[in-house]
Coordinates of C-alpha atoms in Angstrom, one line a residue:
Chain A
M12 CA -9.3 34.0 4.8
E13 CA -9.5 37.5 6.3
N14 CA -12.7 38.3 4.1
F15 CA -14.6 35.7 5.6
N16 CA -17.8 37.5 7.1
S17 CA -19.3 33.8 8.4
R18 CA -18.7 33.5 12.2
L19 CA -19.0 30.5 14.6
L20 CA -21.1 32.1 17.5
S21 CA -21.2 29.1 19.6
L22 CA -19.4 25.6 19.5
Y23 CA -21.3 22.4 20.8
P24 CA -18.9 20.3 22.5
Y25 CA -18.0 17.1 20.6
E26 CA -17.1 15.1 23.9
K27 CA -21.2 15.4 24.4
V28 CA -21.5 13.2 21.7
D29 CA -22.5 9.9 22.9
I30 CA -20.5 7.2 20.6
G31 CA -21.4 4.0 22.4
K32 CA -23.1 2.5 19.5
F33 CA -19.8 3.0 17.5
Q34 CA -17.3 1.7 20.1
K35 CA -16.2 -2.1 20.1
V36 CA -13.7 -4.9 21.5
F37 CA -10.7 -4.9 19.6
Q38 CA -10.1 -8.5 18.4
V39 CA -6.2 -9.3 17.9
D40 CA -5.9 -10.9 14.2
E41 CA -4.0 -13.8 15.5
E42 CA -2.7 -14.8 11.8
A43 CA -1.6 -11.3 11.1
I44 CA 0.4 -11.1 14.1
Q45 CA 1.9 -14.6 13.4
Y46 CA 2.5 -13.4 9.7
E47 CA 4.8 -10.4 10.9
I48 CA 6.5 -12.6 13.2
N49 CA 7.4 -15.1 10.3
R50 CA 8.7 -12.5 8.6
L51 CA 11.2 -12.0 11.0
L52 CA 12.2 -15.4 10.9
N53 CA 12.0 -15.4 6.6
R54 CA 15.6 -13.2 7.6
Y55 CA 17.1 -15.9 9.5
L56 CA 15.9 -18.9 7.1
T57 CA 18.6 -21.0 5.9
W58 CA 18.7 -23.8 2.7
E59 CA 20.5 -26.9 3.9
V60 CA 21.2 -29.7 1.8
G61 CA 18.8 -32.4 3.4
E62 CA 17.9 -36.1 2.9
E63 CA 13.7 -36.1 3.0
V64 CA 11.4 -33.6 1.3
H65 CA 9.3 -31.9 3.4
S66 CA 6.5 -29.1 2.7
G67 CA 8.3 -25.7 1.3
D68 CA 11.5 -27.3 0.4
M69 CA 13.2 -26.9 -2.7
V70 CA 13.7 -29.8 -4.8
V71 CA 15.4 -30.9 -8.0
C72 CA 13.9 -33.8 -10.2
S73 CA 13.7 -35.1 -13.5
L74 CA 10.2 -36.6 -14.1
M75 CA 9.1 -38.6 -17.0
S76 CA 5.7 -39.8 -18.6
S77 CA 3.9 -39.4 -21.8
V78 CA 2.6 -36.0 -20.6
D79 CA 4.6 -33.2 -22.0
K80 CA 3.8 -31.1 -19.0
F81 CA 5.8 -34.1 -16.9
Q82 CA 8.3 -35.0 -19.1
K83 CA 11.3 -32.6 -17.5
E84 CA 14.7 -33.0 -16.8
N85 CA 16.2 -31.2 -13.6
I86 CA 13.3 -29.3 -12.9
K87 CA 13.4 -26.9 -9.4
V88 CA 10.3 -26.9 -7.6
I89 CA 9.3 -25.4 -4.3
V90 CA 7.5 -28.3 -2.7
D91 CA 3.6 -27.3 -1.7
S92 CA 3.9 -23.9 -3.5
G93 CA 1.6 -24.9 -6.5
M94 CA 4.0 -23.0 -8.8
F95 CA 4.5 -26.6 -10.9
H96 CA 2.1 -28.5 -10.2
K97 CA -0.2 -29.0 -6.5
S98 CA -0.3 -32.3 -6.6
L99 CA 2.8 -34.0 -7.9
E100 CA 4.5 -31.4 -5.7
H101 CA 2.6 -32.8 -2.5
V102 CA 3.2 -36.4 -4.0
L103 CA 7.0 -35.3 -2.9
I104 CA 6.8 -34.9 0.6
G105 CA 8.5 -37.6 2.2
M106 CA 10.8 -39.1 -0.3
H107 CA 14.5 -39.1 -0.4
K108 CA 17.4 -38.2 -2.2
N109 CA 17.7 -40.4 -5.5
E110 CA 14.7 -42.1 -4.8
K111 CA 12.2 -43.2 -7.6
K112 CA 8.4 -43.2 -7.2
T113 CA 5.8 -43.7 -10.2
V114 CA 2.3 -41.7 -9.6
V115 CA -0.6 -41.4 -11.1
L116 CA -2.2 -38.0 -11.7
E117 CA -5.1 -36.4 -13.0
E118 CA -3.0 -35.9 -16.2
G119 CA -1.6 -39.2 -16.5
E120 CA 1.1 -41.4 -14.9
V121 CA 4.5 -39.8 -14.0
Q122 CA 7.8 -41.2 -13.1
I123 CA 9.6 -39.3 -10.6
L124 CA 13.8 -39.3 -9.7
V125 CA 14.3 -37.0 -6.4
K126 CA 17.7 -35.7 -7.3
E127 CA 18.8 -32.8 -4.9
I128 CA 16.7 -31.6 -1.8
Q129 CA 17.2 -28.3 -0.2
N130 CA 15.5 -28.1 3.3
R131 CA 13.9 -24.6 3.8
V132 CA 15.3 -24.5 7.8
V133 CA 13.3 -22.2 9.8
P134 CA 14.8 -21.5 13.4
N135 CA 13.1 -20.5 16.5
L136 CA 12.3 -16.9 17.3
T137 CA 14.6 -15.3 19.9
N138 CA 15.4 -12.4 21.9
E139 CA 18.3 -11.3 20.0
M140 CA 16.2 -11.8 16.7
V141 CA 13.6 -8.9 18.4
Q142 CA 16.8 -7.0 20.0
A143 CA 18.4 -6.7 16.0
L144 CA 15.2 -5.2 15.0
N145 CA 16.1 -2.2 17.3
L146 CA 12.9 -1.0 18.3
E147 CA 12.4 0.9 21.3
T148 CA 11.5 -0.5 24.5
V149 CA 11.2 -3.9 22.5
S150 CA 14.0 -6.3 23.8
T151 CA 12.0 -9.5 24.3
I152 CA 9.6 -11.9 22.2
E153 CA 6.6 -11.2 25.1
E154 CA 7.4 -7.4 24.6
Y155 CA 7.7 -7.8 20.4
Q156 CA 4.0 -9.7 20.6
S157 CA 2.8 -7.1 22.6
Y158 CA 4.1 -4.5 20.3
L159 CA 3.2 -5.9 16.9
I160 CA -0.8 -6.0 19.1
S161 CA -0.3 -2.4 19.6
E162 CA 1.0 -1.7 15.8
Q163 CA -2.2 -4.1 14.8
K164 CA -4.3 -1.6 16.9
Q165 CA -3.1 1.5 15.5
K166 CA -3.7 0.4 12.0
M167 CA -7.0 -0.8 12.7
V168 CA -8.3 1.8 15.0
G169 CA -8.4 4.2 11.6
N170 CA -11.1 2.0 10.2
D171 CA -13.0 1.5 13.2
A172 CA -13.1 4.9 14.1
Y173 CA -14.4 6.5 11.2
H174 CA -17.7 6.3 11.2
A175 CA -18.1 7.6 14.9
I176 CA -15.8 10.6 13.8
K177 CA -18.1 11.4 11.2
Y178 CA -21.0 10.9 13.7
I179 CA -20.0 13.1 16.1
M180 CA -18.5 16.0 13.1
S181 CA -22.1 16.0 11.7
E182 CA -23.6 16.4 15.6
V183 CA -21.3 19.2 16.2
D184 CA -22.0 20.9 12.9
C185 CA -25.9 20.7 13.3
N186 CA -25.9 21.7 17.0
S187 CA -23.2 24.4 17.2
D188 CA -24.4 27.8 16.1
L189 CA -22.9 29.6 13.4
I190 CA -23.6 32.5 10.7
L191 CA -22.8 31.5 7.3
K192 CA -22.8 33.7 4.4
Q193 CA -23.5 32.8 1.0
A194 CA -20.9 34.8 -0.5
D195 CA -18.5 32.9 1.6
W196 CA -19.9 29.4 0.5
K197 CA -19.2 30.6 -3.0
K198 CA -15.8 31.4 -2.4
M199 CA -14.9 27.9 -0.9
A200 CA -16.9 26.6 -4.2
E201 CA -14.7 28.4 -6.4
L202 CA -11.6 27.5 -4.6
E203 CA -12.5 23.9 -5.0
L204 CA -13.2 24.1 -8.8
A205 CA -10.5 26.4 -9.3
K206 CA -8.4 23.2 -8.3
Y207 CA -10.6 20.7 -10.8
R208 CA -10.0 23.4 -13.7
N209 CA -6.5 23.2 -13.6
L210 CA -6.1 19.9 -13.4
S211 CA -7.9 18.9 -16.2
K212 CA -6.1 22.1 -18.1
Q213 CA -2.7 19.8 -16.9
M214 CA -4.7 16.7 -19.1
D215 CA -5.5 18.6 -21.9
L216 CA -9.0 19.4 -20.7
V217 CA -11.5 22.0 -20.5
L218 CA -13.6 21.2 -17.2
E219 CA -17.2 22.6 -18.7
Q220 CA -16.7 20.6 -21.4
M221 CA -15.7 17.2 -19.8
T222 CA -17.8 14.0 -20.6
K223 CA -18.6 11.1 -18.7
E224 CA -15.8 9.2 -20.2
D225 CA -14.0 11.9 -19.3
F226 CA -14.3 11.9 -15.8
D227 CA -14.7 8.0 -15.2
G228 CA -11.9 6.9 -13.2
K229 CA -11.0 10.7 -12.0
I230 CA -14.3 11.8 -10.5
P231 CA -17.5 10.1 -9.9
V232 CA -19.4 12.4 -11.6
A233 CA -21.0 12.2 -15.1
S234 CA -20.7 15.9 -16.3
Y235 CA -19.7 19.5 -15.4
F236 CA -23.1 20.3 -13.5
E237 CA -22.9 17.3 -11.4
L238 CA -19.6 18.3 -10.8
V239 CA -21.0 21.9 -9.5
T240 CA -23.5 20.4 -7.5
L241 CA -21.1 17.6 -5.4
V242 CA -18.5 20.5 -5.2
Q243 CA -21.2 23.2 -3.7
D244 CA -22.5 20.4 -1.4
N245 CA -19.2 20.0 0.3
A246 CA -18.3 23.4 0.4
W247 CA -21.1 24.0 2.8
D248 CA -19.7 21.6 5.1
T249 CA -15.8 22.7 4.2
L250 CA -17.2 26.1 5.3
I251 CA -18.1 25.0 8.4
H252 CA -15.4 22.8 9.1
Y253 CA -13.0 25.4 8.6
L254 CA -14.8 28.1 11.1
I255 CA -14.4 25.0 13.7
G256 CA -10.9 24.0 12.7
K257 CA -10.0 27.7 13.1
Y258 CA -11.2 27.8 16.4
Y259 CA -9.5 25.0 17.7
A260 CA -6.3 26.1 16.0
D261 CA -6.7 29.7 17.4
Q262 CA -7.0 28.2 21.1
E263 CA -3.7 26.2 20.6
G264 CA -2.1 28.8 19.3
Y265 CA -1.3 27.0 15.8
V266 CA -1.4 29.3 12.7
V267 CA -0.9 27.7 9.0
S268 CA 2.4 29.0 7.4
E269 CA 3.6 29.3 3.6
A270 CA 7.0 27.0 5.1
E271 CA 4.2 24.2 5.5
Y272 CA 2.6 25.3 2.2
E273 CA 6.2 25.3 0.8
Q274 CA 6.6 21.7 2.6
F275 CA 3.2 20.5 1.0
I276 CA 3.7 21.9 -2.8
E277 CA 7.6 20.2 -2.4
E278 CA 5.9 16.9 -1.5
Y279 CA 3.0 17.2 -4.4
I280 CA 5.6 17.7 -6.9
A281 CA 7.5 14.2 -5.8
A282 CA 4.4 12.4 -5.7
W283 CA 2.4 13.4 -8.6
R284 CA 5.7 14.3 -10.9
V285 CA 4.4 17.6 -11.9
T286 CA 6.1 20.9 -12.6
E287 CA 6.2 23.5 -9.8
E288 CA 4.0 25.6 -11.8
Q289 CA 1.0 23.0 -12.2
A290 CA 1.7 22.1 -8.2
R291 CA 0.9 25.4 -7.3
E292 CA -1.9 26.0 -10.0
S293 CA -3.7 23.0 -8.7
Q294 CA -3.2 23.6 -5.1
S295 CA -3.4 26.8 -4.6
Y296 CA -2.1 28.8 -1.2
E297 CA -5.8 29.6 -0.3
L298 CA -7.1 26.3 -0.9
F299 CA -4.2 24.5 1.4
V300 CA -5.0 27.0 4.2
V301 CA -8.8 26.1 4.3
T302 CA -7.9 22.5 4.0
S303 CA -5.4 22.7 7.0
Y304 CA -7.9 24.4 9.5
A305 CA -11.0 21.9 8.5
G306 CA -7.9 19.2 9.1
C307 CA -7.4 20.5 12.3
Y308 CA -11.1 20.1 13.4
Y309 CA -10.8 17.0 11.8
Q310 CA -7.7 15.6 14.1
K311 CA -8.9 16.5 17.3
V312 CA -12.2 14.4 16.7
K313 CA -9.9 11.9 15.3
K314 CA -7.8 11.8 18.4
Y315 CA -10.8 11.6 21.1
V316 CA -12.4 9.1 18.8
E317 CA -9.3 6.7 18.5
E318 CA -8.7 7.1 22.4
R319 CA -11.9 5.7 23.1
I320 CA -13.5 3.3 20.0
Y321 CA -12.2 0.7 22.1
V322 CA -13.5 -0.9 25.2
E323 CA -13.2 -3.6 27.5
A324 CA -15.1 -6.8 27.0
Chain B
M9 CA 19.7 -14.9 -4.3
A10 CA 18.7 -12.3 -2.2
I11 CA 16.8 -9.1 -3.7
Q12 CA 19.5 -6.9 -5.3
Y13 CA 19.7 -3.3 -6.4
A14 CA 20.7 -2.4 -10.0
T15 CA 21.7 1.0 -11.3
A16 CA 21.5 2.3 -14.8
E17 CA 24.8 0.7 -15.3
N18 CA 24.3 -3.2 -14.8
L19 CA 20.5 -3.5 -15.4
D20 CA 20.9 -4.8 -19.0
Q21 CA 23.8 -7.5 -17.3
V22 CA 21.4 -8.5 -14.6
I23 CA 18.5 -9.4 -16.6
S24 CA 20.6 -11.3 -19.3
E25 CA 20.4 -14.4 -17.9
G26 CA 17.9 -16.8 -16.0
F27 CA 14.4 -16.0 -14.8
V28 CA 14.9 -12.3 -13.2
I29 CA 11.9 -10.1 -11.7
V30 CA 12.3 -6.7 -11.9
D31 CA 10.7 -3.8 -9.9
F32 CA 10.4 -0.3 -11.0
F33 CA 9.8 1.6 -7.8
S34 CA 10.3 5.2 -6.6
T35 CA 11.2 6.5 -2.9
T36 CA 7.6 8.4 -2.4
C37 CA 5.5 5.7 -3.8
G38 CA 3.3 3.9 -0.9
P39 CA 2.0 1.0 -3.0
C40 CA 6.0 0.5 -3.7
K41 CA 6.4 -0.3 -0.2
M42 CA 3.7 -2.3 0.0
F43 CA 5.0 -4.7 -2.5
S44 CA 8.7 -4.8 -1.7
R45 CA 7.1 -6.6 1.5
I46 CA 5.5 -9.1 -1.2
L47 CA 8.7 -9.6 -2.9
E48 CA 10.4 -10.4 0.6
D49 CA 7.9 -12.5 1.1
I50 CA 8.4 -14.3 -2.2
E51 CA 12.1 -14.4 -2.0
A52 CA 11.8 -16.4 1.2
E53 CA 9.5 -18.8 -0.4
I54 CA 11.6 -19.3 -3.6
P55 CA 15.2 -19.0 -3.1
F56 CA 15.9 -19.6 -6.7
L57 CA 14.3 -16.8 -8.2
D58 CA 16.1 -13.8 -8.8
I59 CA 15.1 -10.5 -8.0
V60 CA 15.9 -6.8 -8.9
K61 CA 15.0 -3.6 -7.7
L62 CA 15.4 -0.3 -9.7
N63 CA 14.8 2.7 -8.1
T64 CA 13.2 5.4 -10.7
T65 CA 13.9 8.4 -8.3
D66 CA 17.7 7.3 -8.5
Y67 CA 17.5 6.7 -12.2
P68 CA 14.8 8.5 -14.2
E69 CA 16.3 7.8 -17.6
V70 CA 16.4 3.7 -16.9
G71 CA 12.7 4.3 -16.1
E72 CA 12.1 6.1 -19.5
K73 CA 14.2 3.4 -21.5
Y74 CA 12.2 0.6 -19.8
G75 CA 9.1 2.0 -20.4
V76 CA 8.2 2.6 -17.1
Q77 CA 5.5 5.7 -16.6
A78 CA 4.1 4.7 -13.4
V79 CA 5.4 3.1 -10.3
P80 CA 5.6 0.5 -9.7
T81 CA 5.8 -1.2 -12.8
I82 CA 7.0 -5.1 -12.3
Q83 CA 9.0 -6.5 -15.4
F84 CA 9.2 -10.0 -16.1
Y85 CA 12.6 -11.4 -17.7
K86 CA 13.7 -15.3 -19.4
E87 CA 17.0 -15.2 -20.5
G88 CA 17.0 -11.6 -21.3
E89 CA 13.7 -11.3 -23.3
L90 CA 10.7 -9.5 -21.4
K91 CA 7.7 -11.8 -21.2
E92 CA 5.7 -9.6 -19.2
T93 CA 4.9 -6.2 -17.9
R94 CA 2.8 -5.6 -14.4
V95 CA 1.8 -2.1 -13.2
G96 CA 0.6 -1.7 -10.1
V97 CA 0.8 -3.7 -6.7
M98 CA 0.6 -7.6 -7.5
T99 CA -0.6 -10.0 -4.9
A100 CA 2.1 -13.0 -4.0
A101 CA 0.1 -15.4 -5.6
Q102 CA -0.2 -13.1 -8.9
V103 CA 3.4 -13.1 -8.9
K104 CA 3.9 -16.7 -8.9
E105 CA 1.3 -17.2 -11.2
V106 CA 3.5 -15.3 -13.8
V107 CA 6.6 -17.1 -12.8
A108 CA 5.0 -20.5 -12.9
Q109 CA 3.8 -19.5 -16.4
Y110 CA 6.9 -18.5 -17.9
M111 CA 9.4 -20.5 -15.8
Y112 CA 7.8 -23.9 -16.4
A113 CA 7.1 -23.4 -20.0

């Protein structure tokens, strides 16, 4: 990277980009919140011998019918799960232990004898259940609900902020003053191509000879030449983002280190189940440095947008 | 039965009886964590299902023995016989559909 001759001359402040058209009011997904509360309650649910069948209960019953599917002895079903037969399961609701009933289903007549009932008993949410989660600053039901909403917001903000982030970066890229050298652009493209070359070698393929079928499911191109075009397009942006990211990193005193690279390689090996040699071949240190500094730019804008993407109604 | 973790030593025995879902996962696998939550939901809904998890990071030789090439791999056993194998995250509905197909056959 010390050999780069490209330079950032002046940086357009990202704060000057108007993201009003991307801002929105955050809508709580109440169903998702209730789902999480139900998951917590599931830890405390019990199955208790019961006398009457309700939805969600487990029932052991015997079925008699001329229809093969309904000629069963001691079959276990979960009422309303739809796993055995939705209509028959629903008919069980309200029945009692040792009760017999004859029903006419679409397939035919079935005689049901309920032999055993296990009621699914879900308790009400308590502060003690919330405290057992050991979440910092969360000890009451209300605090847990606020926590869930905050978590949900954090999960959704990434999606909601994406287009605003891309827009800001595009505006900053276009309005900043840079000297961009063709040799540096070529270098960026070569780094990326080297990665793909090594990855294809690991799959016993030669990148330059890969066919549409070889690329299918891996990279959205149909030929090596399409890949080169794609890489060259991306390399231009990568060069700009590297220069801007390096500027921000220098401001904050951050320097990409070899220790970080080693950590990255360790995680790459575990995630992709490759050898160390393969990991280092496809993920060179030079490429890691470029990506890391470009990442600084992205993270800076991302943080800015995520703090502003949601507005009050 | 609560979800249990199998080892290389006891997996054969654990799948030998009843209907068992085996979840082959690894420690660093993101989709495996997602599928774990789905299995917890299923366990809360269907108490008579036996669900067993095996960590292929801890027991890579077991993963190989059972033909596991990617995680999560989900295998469905009935009385010790492998009925079906699926690779990748399944939805709760998909899991229940497979279970129903073999449990009520």
